[in-house]
C-alpha atoms as a PDB file:
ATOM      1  CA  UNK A   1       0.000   0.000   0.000  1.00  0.00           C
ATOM      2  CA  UNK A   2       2.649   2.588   0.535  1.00  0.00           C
ATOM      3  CA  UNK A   3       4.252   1.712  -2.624  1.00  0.00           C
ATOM      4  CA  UNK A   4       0.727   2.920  -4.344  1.00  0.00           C
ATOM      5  CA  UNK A   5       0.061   6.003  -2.105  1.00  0.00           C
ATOM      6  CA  UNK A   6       3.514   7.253  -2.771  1.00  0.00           C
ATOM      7  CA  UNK A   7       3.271   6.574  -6.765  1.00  0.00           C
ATOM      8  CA  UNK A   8       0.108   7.730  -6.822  1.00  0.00           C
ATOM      9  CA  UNK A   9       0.814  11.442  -5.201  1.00  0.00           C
ATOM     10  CA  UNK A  10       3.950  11.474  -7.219  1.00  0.00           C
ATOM     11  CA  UNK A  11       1.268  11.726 -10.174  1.00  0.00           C
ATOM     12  CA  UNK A  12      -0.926  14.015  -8.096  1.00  0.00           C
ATOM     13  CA  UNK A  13       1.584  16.628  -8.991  1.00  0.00           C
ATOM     14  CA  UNK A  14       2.047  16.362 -12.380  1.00  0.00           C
ATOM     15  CA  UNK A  15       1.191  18.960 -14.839  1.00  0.00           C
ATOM     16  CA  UNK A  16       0.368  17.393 -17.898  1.00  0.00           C
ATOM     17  CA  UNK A  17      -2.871  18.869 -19.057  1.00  0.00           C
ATOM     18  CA  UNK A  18      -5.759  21.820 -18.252  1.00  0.00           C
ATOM     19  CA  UNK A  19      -7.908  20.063 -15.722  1.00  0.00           C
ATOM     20  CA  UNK A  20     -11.617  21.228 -15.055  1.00  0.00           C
ATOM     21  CA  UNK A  21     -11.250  20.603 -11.282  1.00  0.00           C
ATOM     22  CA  UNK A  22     -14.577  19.977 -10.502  1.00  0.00           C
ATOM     23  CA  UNK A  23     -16.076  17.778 -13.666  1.00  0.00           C
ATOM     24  CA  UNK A  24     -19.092  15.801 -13.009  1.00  0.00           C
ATOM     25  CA  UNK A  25     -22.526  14.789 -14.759  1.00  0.00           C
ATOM     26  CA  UNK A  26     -23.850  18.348 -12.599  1.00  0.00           C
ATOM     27  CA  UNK A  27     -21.525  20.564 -14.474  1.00  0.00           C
ATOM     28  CA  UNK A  28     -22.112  19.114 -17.893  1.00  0.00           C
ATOM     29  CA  UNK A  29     -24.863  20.817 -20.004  1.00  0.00           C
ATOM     30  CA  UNK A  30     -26.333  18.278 -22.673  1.00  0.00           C
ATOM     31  CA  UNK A  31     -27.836  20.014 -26.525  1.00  0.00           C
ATOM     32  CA  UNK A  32     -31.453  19.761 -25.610  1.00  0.00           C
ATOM     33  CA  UNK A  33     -33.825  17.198 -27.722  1.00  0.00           C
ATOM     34  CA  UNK A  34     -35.946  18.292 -30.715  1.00  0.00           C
ATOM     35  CA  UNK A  35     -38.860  17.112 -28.506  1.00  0.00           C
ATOM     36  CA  UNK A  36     -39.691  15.113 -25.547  1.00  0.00           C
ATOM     37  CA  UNK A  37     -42.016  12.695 -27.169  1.00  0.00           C
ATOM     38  CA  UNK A  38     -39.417  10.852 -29.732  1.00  0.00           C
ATOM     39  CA  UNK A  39     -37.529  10.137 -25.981  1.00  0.00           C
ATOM     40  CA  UNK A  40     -34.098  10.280 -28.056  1.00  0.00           C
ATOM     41  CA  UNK A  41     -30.765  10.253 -26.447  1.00  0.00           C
ATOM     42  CA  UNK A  42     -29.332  13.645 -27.406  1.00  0.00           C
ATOM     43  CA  UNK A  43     -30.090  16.394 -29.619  1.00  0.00           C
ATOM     44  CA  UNK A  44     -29.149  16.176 -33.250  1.00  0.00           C
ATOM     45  CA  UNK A  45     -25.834  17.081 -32.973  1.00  0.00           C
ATOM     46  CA  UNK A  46     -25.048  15.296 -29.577  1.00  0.00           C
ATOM     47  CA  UNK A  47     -23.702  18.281 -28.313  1.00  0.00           C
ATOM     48  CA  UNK A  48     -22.455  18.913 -24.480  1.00  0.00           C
ATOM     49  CA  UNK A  49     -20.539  21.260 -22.758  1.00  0.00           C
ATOM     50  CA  UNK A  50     -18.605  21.419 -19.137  1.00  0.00           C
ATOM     51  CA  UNK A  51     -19.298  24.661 -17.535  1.00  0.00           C
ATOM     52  CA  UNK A  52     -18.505  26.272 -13.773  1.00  0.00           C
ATOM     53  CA  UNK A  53     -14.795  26.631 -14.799  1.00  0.00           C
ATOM     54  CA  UNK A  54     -13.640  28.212 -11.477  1.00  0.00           C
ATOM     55  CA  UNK A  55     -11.458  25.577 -10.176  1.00  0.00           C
ATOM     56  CA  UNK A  56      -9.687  24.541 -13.345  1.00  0.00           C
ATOM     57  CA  UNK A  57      -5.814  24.218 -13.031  1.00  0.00           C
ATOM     58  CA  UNK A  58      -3.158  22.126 -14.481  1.00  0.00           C
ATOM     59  CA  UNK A  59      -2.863  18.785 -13.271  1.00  0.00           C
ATOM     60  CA  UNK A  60      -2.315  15.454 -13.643  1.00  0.00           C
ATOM     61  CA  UNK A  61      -3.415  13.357 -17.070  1.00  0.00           C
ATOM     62  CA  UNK A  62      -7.278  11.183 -16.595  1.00  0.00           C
ATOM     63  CA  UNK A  63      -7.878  13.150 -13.569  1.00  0.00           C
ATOM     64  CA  UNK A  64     -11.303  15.235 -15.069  1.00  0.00           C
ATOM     65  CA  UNK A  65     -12.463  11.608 -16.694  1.00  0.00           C
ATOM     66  CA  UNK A  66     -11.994   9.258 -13.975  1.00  0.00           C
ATOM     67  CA  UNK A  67     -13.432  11.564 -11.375  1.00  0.00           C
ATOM     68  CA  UNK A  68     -16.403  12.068 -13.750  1.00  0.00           C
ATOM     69  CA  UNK A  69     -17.130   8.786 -14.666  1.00  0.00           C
ATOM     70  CA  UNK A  70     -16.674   7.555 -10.738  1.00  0.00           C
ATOM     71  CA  UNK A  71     -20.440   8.491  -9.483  1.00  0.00           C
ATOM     72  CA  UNK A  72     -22.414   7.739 -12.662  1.00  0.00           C
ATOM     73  CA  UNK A  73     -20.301   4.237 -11.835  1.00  0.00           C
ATOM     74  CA  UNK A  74     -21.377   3.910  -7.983  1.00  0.00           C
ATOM     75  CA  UNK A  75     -25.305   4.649  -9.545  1.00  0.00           C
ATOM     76  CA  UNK A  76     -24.863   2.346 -12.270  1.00  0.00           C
ATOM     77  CA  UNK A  77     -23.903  -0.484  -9.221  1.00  0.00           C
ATOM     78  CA  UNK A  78     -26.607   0.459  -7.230  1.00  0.00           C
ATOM     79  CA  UNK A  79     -29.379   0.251  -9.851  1.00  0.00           C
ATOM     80  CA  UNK A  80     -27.354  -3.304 -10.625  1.00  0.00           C
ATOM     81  CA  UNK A  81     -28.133  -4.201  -6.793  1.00  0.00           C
ATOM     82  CA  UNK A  82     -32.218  -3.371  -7.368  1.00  0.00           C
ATOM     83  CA  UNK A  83     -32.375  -4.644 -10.419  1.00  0.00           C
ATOM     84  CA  UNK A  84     -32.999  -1.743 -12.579  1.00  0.00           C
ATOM     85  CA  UNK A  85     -31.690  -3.415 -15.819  1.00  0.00           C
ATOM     86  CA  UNK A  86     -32.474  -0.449 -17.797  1.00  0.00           C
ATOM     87  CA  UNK A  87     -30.871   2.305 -15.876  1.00  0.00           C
ATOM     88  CA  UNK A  88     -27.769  -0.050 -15.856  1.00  0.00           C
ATOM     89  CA  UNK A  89     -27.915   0.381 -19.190  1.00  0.00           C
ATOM     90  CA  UNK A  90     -28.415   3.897 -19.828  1.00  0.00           C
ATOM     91  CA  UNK A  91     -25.451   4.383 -17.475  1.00  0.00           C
ATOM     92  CA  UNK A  92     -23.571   2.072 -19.410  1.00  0.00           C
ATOM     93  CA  UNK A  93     -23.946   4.056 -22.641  1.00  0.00           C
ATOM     94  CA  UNK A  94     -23.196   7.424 -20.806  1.00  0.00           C
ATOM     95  CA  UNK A  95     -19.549   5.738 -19.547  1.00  0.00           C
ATOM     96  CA  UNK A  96     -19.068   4.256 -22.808  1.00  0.00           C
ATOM     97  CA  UNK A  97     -19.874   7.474 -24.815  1.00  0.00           C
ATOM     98  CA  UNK A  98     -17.802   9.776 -22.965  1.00  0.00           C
ATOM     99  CA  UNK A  99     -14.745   7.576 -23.170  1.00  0.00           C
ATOM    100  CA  UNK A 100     -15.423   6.895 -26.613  1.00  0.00           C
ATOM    101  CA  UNK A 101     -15.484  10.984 -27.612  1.00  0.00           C
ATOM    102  CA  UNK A 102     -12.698  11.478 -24.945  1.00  0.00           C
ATOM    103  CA  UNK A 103     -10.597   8.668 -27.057  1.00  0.00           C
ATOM    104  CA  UNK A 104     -11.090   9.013 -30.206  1.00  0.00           C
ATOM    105  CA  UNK A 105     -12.593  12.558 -31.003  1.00  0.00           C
ATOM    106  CA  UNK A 106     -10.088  14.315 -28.909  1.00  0.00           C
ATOM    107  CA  UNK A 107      -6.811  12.209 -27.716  1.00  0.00           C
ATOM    108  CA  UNK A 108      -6.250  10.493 -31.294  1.00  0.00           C
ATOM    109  CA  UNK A 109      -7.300  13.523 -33.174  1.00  0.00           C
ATOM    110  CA  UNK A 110      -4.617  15.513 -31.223  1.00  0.00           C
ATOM    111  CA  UNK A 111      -1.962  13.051 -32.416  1.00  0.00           C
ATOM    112  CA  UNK A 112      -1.313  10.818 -29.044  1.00  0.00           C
ATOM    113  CA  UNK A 113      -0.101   7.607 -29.701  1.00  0.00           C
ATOM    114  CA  UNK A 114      -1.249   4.218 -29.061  1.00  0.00           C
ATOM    115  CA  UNK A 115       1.643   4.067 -25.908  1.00  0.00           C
ATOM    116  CA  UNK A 116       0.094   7.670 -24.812  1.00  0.00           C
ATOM    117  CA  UNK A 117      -3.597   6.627 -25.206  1.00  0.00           C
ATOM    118  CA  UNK A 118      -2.823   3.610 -23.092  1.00  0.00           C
ATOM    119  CA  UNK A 119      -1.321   5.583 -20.022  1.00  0.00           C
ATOM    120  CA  UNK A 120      -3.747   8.368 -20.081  1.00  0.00           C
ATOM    121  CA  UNK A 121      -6.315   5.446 -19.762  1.00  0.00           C
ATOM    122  CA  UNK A 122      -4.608   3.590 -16.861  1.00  0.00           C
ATOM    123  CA  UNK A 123      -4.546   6.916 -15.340  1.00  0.00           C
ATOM    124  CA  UNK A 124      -8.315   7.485 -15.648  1.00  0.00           C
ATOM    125  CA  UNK A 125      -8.569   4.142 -14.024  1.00  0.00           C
ATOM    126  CA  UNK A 126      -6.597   5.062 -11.243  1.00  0.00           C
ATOM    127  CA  UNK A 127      -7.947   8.603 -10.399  1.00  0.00           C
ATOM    128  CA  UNK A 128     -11.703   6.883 -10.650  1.00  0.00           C
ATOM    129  CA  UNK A 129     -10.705   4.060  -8.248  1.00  0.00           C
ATOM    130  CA  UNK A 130      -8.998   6.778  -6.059  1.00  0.00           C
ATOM    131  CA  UNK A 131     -12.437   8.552  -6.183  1.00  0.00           C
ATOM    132  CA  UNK A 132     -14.134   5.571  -5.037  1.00  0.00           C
ATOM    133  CA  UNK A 133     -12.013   5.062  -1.912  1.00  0.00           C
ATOM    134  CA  UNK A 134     -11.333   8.369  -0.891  1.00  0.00           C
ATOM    135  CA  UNK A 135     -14.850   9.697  -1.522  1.00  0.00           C
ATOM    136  CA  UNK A 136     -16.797   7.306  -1.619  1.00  0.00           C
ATOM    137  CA  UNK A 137     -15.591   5.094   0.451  1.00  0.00           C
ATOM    138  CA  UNK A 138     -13.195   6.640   3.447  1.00  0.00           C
ATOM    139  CA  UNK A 139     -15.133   9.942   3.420  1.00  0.00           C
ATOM    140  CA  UNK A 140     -18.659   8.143   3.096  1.00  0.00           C
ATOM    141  CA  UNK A 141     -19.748  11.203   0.858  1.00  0.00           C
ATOM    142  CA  UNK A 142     -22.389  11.430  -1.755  1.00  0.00           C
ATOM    143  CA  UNK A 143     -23.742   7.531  -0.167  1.00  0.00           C
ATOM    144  CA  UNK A 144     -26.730   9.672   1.217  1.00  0.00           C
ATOM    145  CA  UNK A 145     -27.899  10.635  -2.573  1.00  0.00           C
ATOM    146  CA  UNK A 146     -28.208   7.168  -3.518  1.00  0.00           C
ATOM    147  CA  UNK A 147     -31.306   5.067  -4.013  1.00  0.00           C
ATOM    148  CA  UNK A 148     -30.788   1.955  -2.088  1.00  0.00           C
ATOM    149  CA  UNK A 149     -33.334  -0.333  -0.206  1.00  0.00           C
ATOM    150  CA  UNK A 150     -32.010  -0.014   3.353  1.00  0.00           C
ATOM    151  CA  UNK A 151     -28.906   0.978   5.384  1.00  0.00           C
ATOM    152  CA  UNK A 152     -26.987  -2.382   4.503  1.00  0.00           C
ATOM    153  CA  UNK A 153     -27.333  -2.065   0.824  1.00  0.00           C
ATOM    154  CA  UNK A 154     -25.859   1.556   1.428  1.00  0.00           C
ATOM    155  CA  UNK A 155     -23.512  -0.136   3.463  1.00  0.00           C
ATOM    156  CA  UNK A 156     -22.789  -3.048   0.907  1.00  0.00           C
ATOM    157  CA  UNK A 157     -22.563  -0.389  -2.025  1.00  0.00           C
ATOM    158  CA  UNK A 158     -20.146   1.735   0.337  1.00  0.00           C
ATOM    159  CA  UNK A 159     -17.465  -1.663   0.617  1.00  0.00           C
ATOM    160  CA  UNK A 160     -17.525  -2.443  -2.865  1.00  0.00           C
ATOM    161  CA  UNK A 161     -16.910   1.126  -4.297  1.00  0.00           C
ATOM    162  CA  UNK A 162     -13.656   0.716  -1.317  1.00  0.00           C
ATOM    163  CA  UNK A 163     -12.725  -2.510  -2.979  1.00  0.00           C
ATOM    164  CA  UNK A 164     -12.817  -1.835  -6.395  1.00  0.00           C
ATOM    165  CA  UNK A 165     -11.171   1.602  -5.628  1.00  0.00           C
ATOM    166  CA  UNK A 166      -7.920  -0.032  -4.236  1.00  0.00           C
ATOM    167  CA  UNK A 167      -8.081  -2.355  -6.871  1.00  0.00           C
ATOM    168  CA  UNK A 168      -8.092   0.270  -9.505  1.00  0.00           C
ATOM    169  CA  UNK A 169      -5.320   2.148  -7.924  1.00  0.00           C
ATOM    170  CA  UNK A 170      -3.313  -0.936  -7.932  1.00  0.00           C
ATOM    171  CA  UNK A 171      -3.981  -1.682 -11.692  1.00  0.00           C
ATOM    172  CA  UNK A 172      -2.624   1.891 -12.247  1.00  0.00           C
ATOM    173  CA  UNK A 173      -0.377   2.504 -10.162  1.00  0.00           C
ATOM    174  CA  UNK A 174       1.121  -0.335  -8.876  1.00  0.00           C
END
Protein backbone atom coordinates (compact mmCIF):
# COMPACT_ATOMS: atom_id res chain seq x y z
CA UNK A 1 0.00 0.00 0.00
CA UNK A 2 2.65 2.59 0.53
CA UNK A 3 4.25 1.71 -2.62
CA UNK A 4 0.73 2.92 -4.34
CA UNK A 5 0.06 6.00 -2.10
CA UNK A 6 3.51 7.25 -2.77
CA UNK A 7 3.27 6.57 -6.76
CA UNK A 8 0.11 7.73 -6.82
CA UNK A 9 0.81 11.44 -5.20
CA UNK A 10 3.95 11.47 -7.22
CA UNK A 11 1.27 11.73 -10.17
CA UNK A 12 -0.93 14.02 -8.10
CA UNK A 13 1.58 16.63 -8.99
CA UNK A 14 2.05 16.36 -12.38
CA UNK A 15 1.19 18.96 -14.84
CA UNK A 16 0.37 17.39 -17.90
CA UNK A 17 -2.87 18.87 -19.06
CA UNK A 18 -5.76 21.82 -18.25
CA UNK A 19 -7.91 20.06 -15.72
CA UNK A 20 -11.62 21.23 -15.06
CA UNK A 21 -11.25 20.60 -11.28
CA UNK A 22 -14.58 19.98 -10.50
CA UNK A 23 -16.08 17.78 -13.67
CA UNK A 24 -19.09 15.80 -13.01
CA UNK A 25 -22.53 14.79 -14.76
CA UNK A 26 -23.85 18.35 -12.60
CA UNK A 27 -21.53 20.56 -14.47
CA UNK A 28 -22.11 19.11 -17.89
CA UNK A 29 -24.86 20.82 -20.00
CA UNK A 30 -26.33 18.28 -22.67
CA UNK A 31 -27.84 20.01 -26.52
CA UNK A 32 -31.45 19.76 -25.61
CA UNK A 33 -33.83 17.20 -27.72
CA UNK A 34 -35.95 18.29 -30.71
CA UNK A 35 -38.86 17.11 -28.51
CA UNK A 36 -39.69 15.11 -25.55
CA UNK A 37 -42.02 12.70 -27.17
CA UNK A 38 -39.42 10.85 -29.73
CA UNK A 39 -37.53 10.14 -25.98
CA UNK A 40 -34.10 10.28 -28.06
CA UNK A 41 -30.76 10.25 -26.45
CA UNK A 42 -29.33 13.65 -27.41
CA UNK A 43 -30.09 16.39 -29.62
CA UNK A 44 -29.15 16.18 -33.25
CA UNK A 45 -25.83 17.08 -32.97
CA UNK A 46 -25.05 15.30 -29.58
CA UNK A 47 -23.70 18.28 -28.31
CA UNK A 48 -22.45 18.91 -24.48
CA UNK A 49 -20.54 21.26 -22.76
CA UNK A 50 -18.60 21.42 -19.14
CA UNK A 51 -19.30 24.66 -17.54
CA UNK A 52 -18.50 26.27 -13.77
CA UNK A 53 -14.80 26.63 -14.80
CA UNK A 54 -13.64 28.21 -11.48
CA UNK A 55 -11.46 25.58 -10.18
CA UNK A 56 -9.69 24.54 -13.34
CA UNK A 57 -5.81 24.22 -13.03
CA UNK A 58 -3.16 22.13 -14.48
CA UNK A 59 -2.86 18.78 -13.27
CA UNK A 60 -2.31 15.45 -13.64
CA UNK A 61 -3.42 13.36 -17.07
CA UNK A 62 -7.28 11.18 -16.60
CA UNK A 63 -7.88 13.15 -13.57
CA UNK A 64 -11.30 15.23 -15.07
CA UNK A 65 -12.46 11.61 -16.69
CA UNK A 66 -11.99 9.26 -13.97
CA UNK A 67 -13.43 11.56 -11.37
CA UNK A 68 -16.40 12.07 -13.75
CA UNK A 69 -17.13 8.79 -14.67
CA UNK A 70 -16.67 7.55 -10.74
CA UNK A 71 -20.44 8.49 -9.48
CA UNK A 72 -22.41 7.74 -12.66
CA UNK A 73 -20.30 4.24 -11.83
CA UNK A 74 -21.38 3.91 -7.98
CA UNK A 75 -25.31 4.65 -9.55
CA UNK A 76 -24.86 2.35 -12.27
CA UNK A 77 -23.90 -0.48 -9.22
CA UNK A 78 -26.61 0.46 -7.23
CA UNK A 79 -29.38 0.25 -9.85
CA UNK A 80 -27.35 -3.30 -10.62
CA UNK A 81 -28.13 -4.20 -6.79
CA UNK A 82 -32.22 -3.37 -7.37
CA UNK A 83 -32.37 -4.64 -10.42
CA UNK A 84 -33.00 -1.74 -12.58
CA UNK A 85 -31.69 -3.42 -15.82
CA UNK A 86 -32.47 -0.45 -17.80
CA UNK A 87 -30.87 2.31 -15.88
CA UNK A 88 -27.77 -0.05 -15.86
CA UNK A 89 -27.91 0.38 -19.19
CA UNK A 90 -28.41 3.90 -19.83
CA UNK A 91 -25.45 4.38 -17.48
CA UNK A 92 -23.57 2.07 -19.41
CA UNK A 93 -23.95 4.06 -22.64
CA UNK A 94 -23.20 7.42 -20.81
CA UNK A 95 -19.55 5.74 -19.55
CA UNK A 96 -19.07 4.26 -22.81
CA UNK A 97 -19.87 7.47 -24.81
CA UNK A 98 -17.80 9.78 -22.96
CA UNK A 99 -14.74 7.58 -23.17
CA UNK A 100 -15.42 6.90 -26.61
CA UNK A 101 -15.48 10.98 -27.61
CA UNK A 102 -12.70 11.48 -24.94
CA UNK A 103 -10.60 8.67 -27.06
CA UNK A 104 -11.09 9.01 -30.21
CA UNK A 105 -12.59 12.56 -31.00
CA UNK A 106 -10.09 14.32 -28.91
CA UNK A 107 -6.81 12.21 -27.72
CA UNK A 108 -6.25 10.49 -31.29
CA UNK A 109 -7.30 13.52 -33.17
CA UNK A 110 -4.62 15.51 -31.22
CA UNK A 111 -1.96 13.05 -32.42
CA UNK A 112 -1.31 10.82 -29.04
CA UNK A 113 -0.10 7.61 -29.70
CA UNK A 114 -1.25 4.22 -29.06
CA UNK A 115 1.64 4.07 -25.91
CA UNK A 116 0.09 7.67 -24.81
CA UNK A 117 -3.60 6.63 -25.21
CA UNK A 118 -2.82 3.61 -23.09
CA UNK A 119 -1.32 5.58 -20.02
CA UNK A 120 -3.75 8.37 -20.08
CA UNK A 121 -6.32 5.45 -19.76
CA UNK A 122 -4.61 3.59 -16.86
CA UNK A 123 -4.55 6.92 -15.34
CA UNK A 124 -8.31 7.49 -15.65
CA UNK A 125 -8.57 4.14 -14.02
CA UNK A 126 -6.60 5.06 -11.24
CA UNK A 127 -7.95 8.60 -10.40
CA UNK A 128 -11.70 6.88 -10.65
CA UNK A 129 -10.70 4.06 -8.25
CA UNK A 130 -9.00 6.78 -6.06
CA UNK A 131 -12.44 8.55 -6.18
CA UNK A 132 -14.13 5.57 -5.04
CA UNK A 133 -12.01 5.06 -1.91
CA UNK A 134 -11.33 8.37 -0.89
CA UNK A 135 -14.85 9.70 -1.52
CA UNK A 136 -16.80 7.31 -1.62
CA UNK A 137 -15.59 5.09 0.45
CA UNK A 138 -13.19 6.64 3.45
CA UNK A 139 -15.13 9.94 3.42
CA UNK A 140 -18.66 8.14 3.10
CA UNK A 141 -19.75 11.20 0.86
CA UNK A 142 -22.39 11.43 -1.75
CA UNK A 143 -23.74 7.53 -0.17
CA UNK A 144 -26.73 9.67 1.22
CA UNK A 145 -27.90 10.63 -2.57
CA UNK A 146 -28.21 7.17 -3.52
CA UNK A 147 -31.31 5.07 -4.01
CA UNK A 148 -30.79 1.96 -2.09
CA UNK A 149 -33.33 -0.33 -0.21
CA UNK A 150 -32.01 -0.01 3.35
CA UNK A 151 -28.91 0.98 5.38
CA UNK A 152 -26.99 -2.38 4.50
CA UNK A 153 -27.33 -2.06 0.82
CA UNK A 154 -25.86 1.56 1.43
CA UNK A 155 -23.51 -0.14 3.46
CA UNK A 156 -22.79 -3.05 0.91
CA UNK A 157 -22.56 -0.39 -2.03
CA UNK A 158 -20.15 1.73 0.34
CA UNK A 159 -17.47 -1.66 0.62
CA UNK A 160 -17.52 -2.44 -2.87
CA UNK A 161 -16.91 1.13 -4.30
CA UNK A 162 -13.66 0.72 -1.32
CA UNK A 163 -12.72 -2.51 -2.98
CA UNK A 164 -12.82 -1.83 -6.40
CA UNK A 165 -11.17 1.60 -5.63
CA UNK A 166 -7.92 -0.03 -4.24
CA UNK A 167 -8.08 -2.36 -6.87
CA UNK A 168 -8.09 0.27 -9.51
CA UNK A 169 -5.32 2.15 -7.92
CA UNK A 170 -3.31 -0.94 -7.93
CA UNK A 171 -3.98 -1.68 -11.69
CA UNK A 172 -2.62 1.89 -12.25
CA UNK A 173 -0.38 2.50 -10.16
CA UNK A 174 1.12 -0.34 -8.88
Amino acid sequence: VKVVQTMHYEYLNCRDCLQHGDCHVFNTLVESKPSIEKLEAFGPNGDFVQCDWEMAFVGPKGLDVGVCLSYPIMCMMVHARNGHNDAVLSIKTYAATLLDCYCEQRMLEAGKTSEEMSDIMRHVVGWCGCFFFQVFYYLRVFLDTLPVNSEHDREFIRDTMGALGLKMIRLCYD
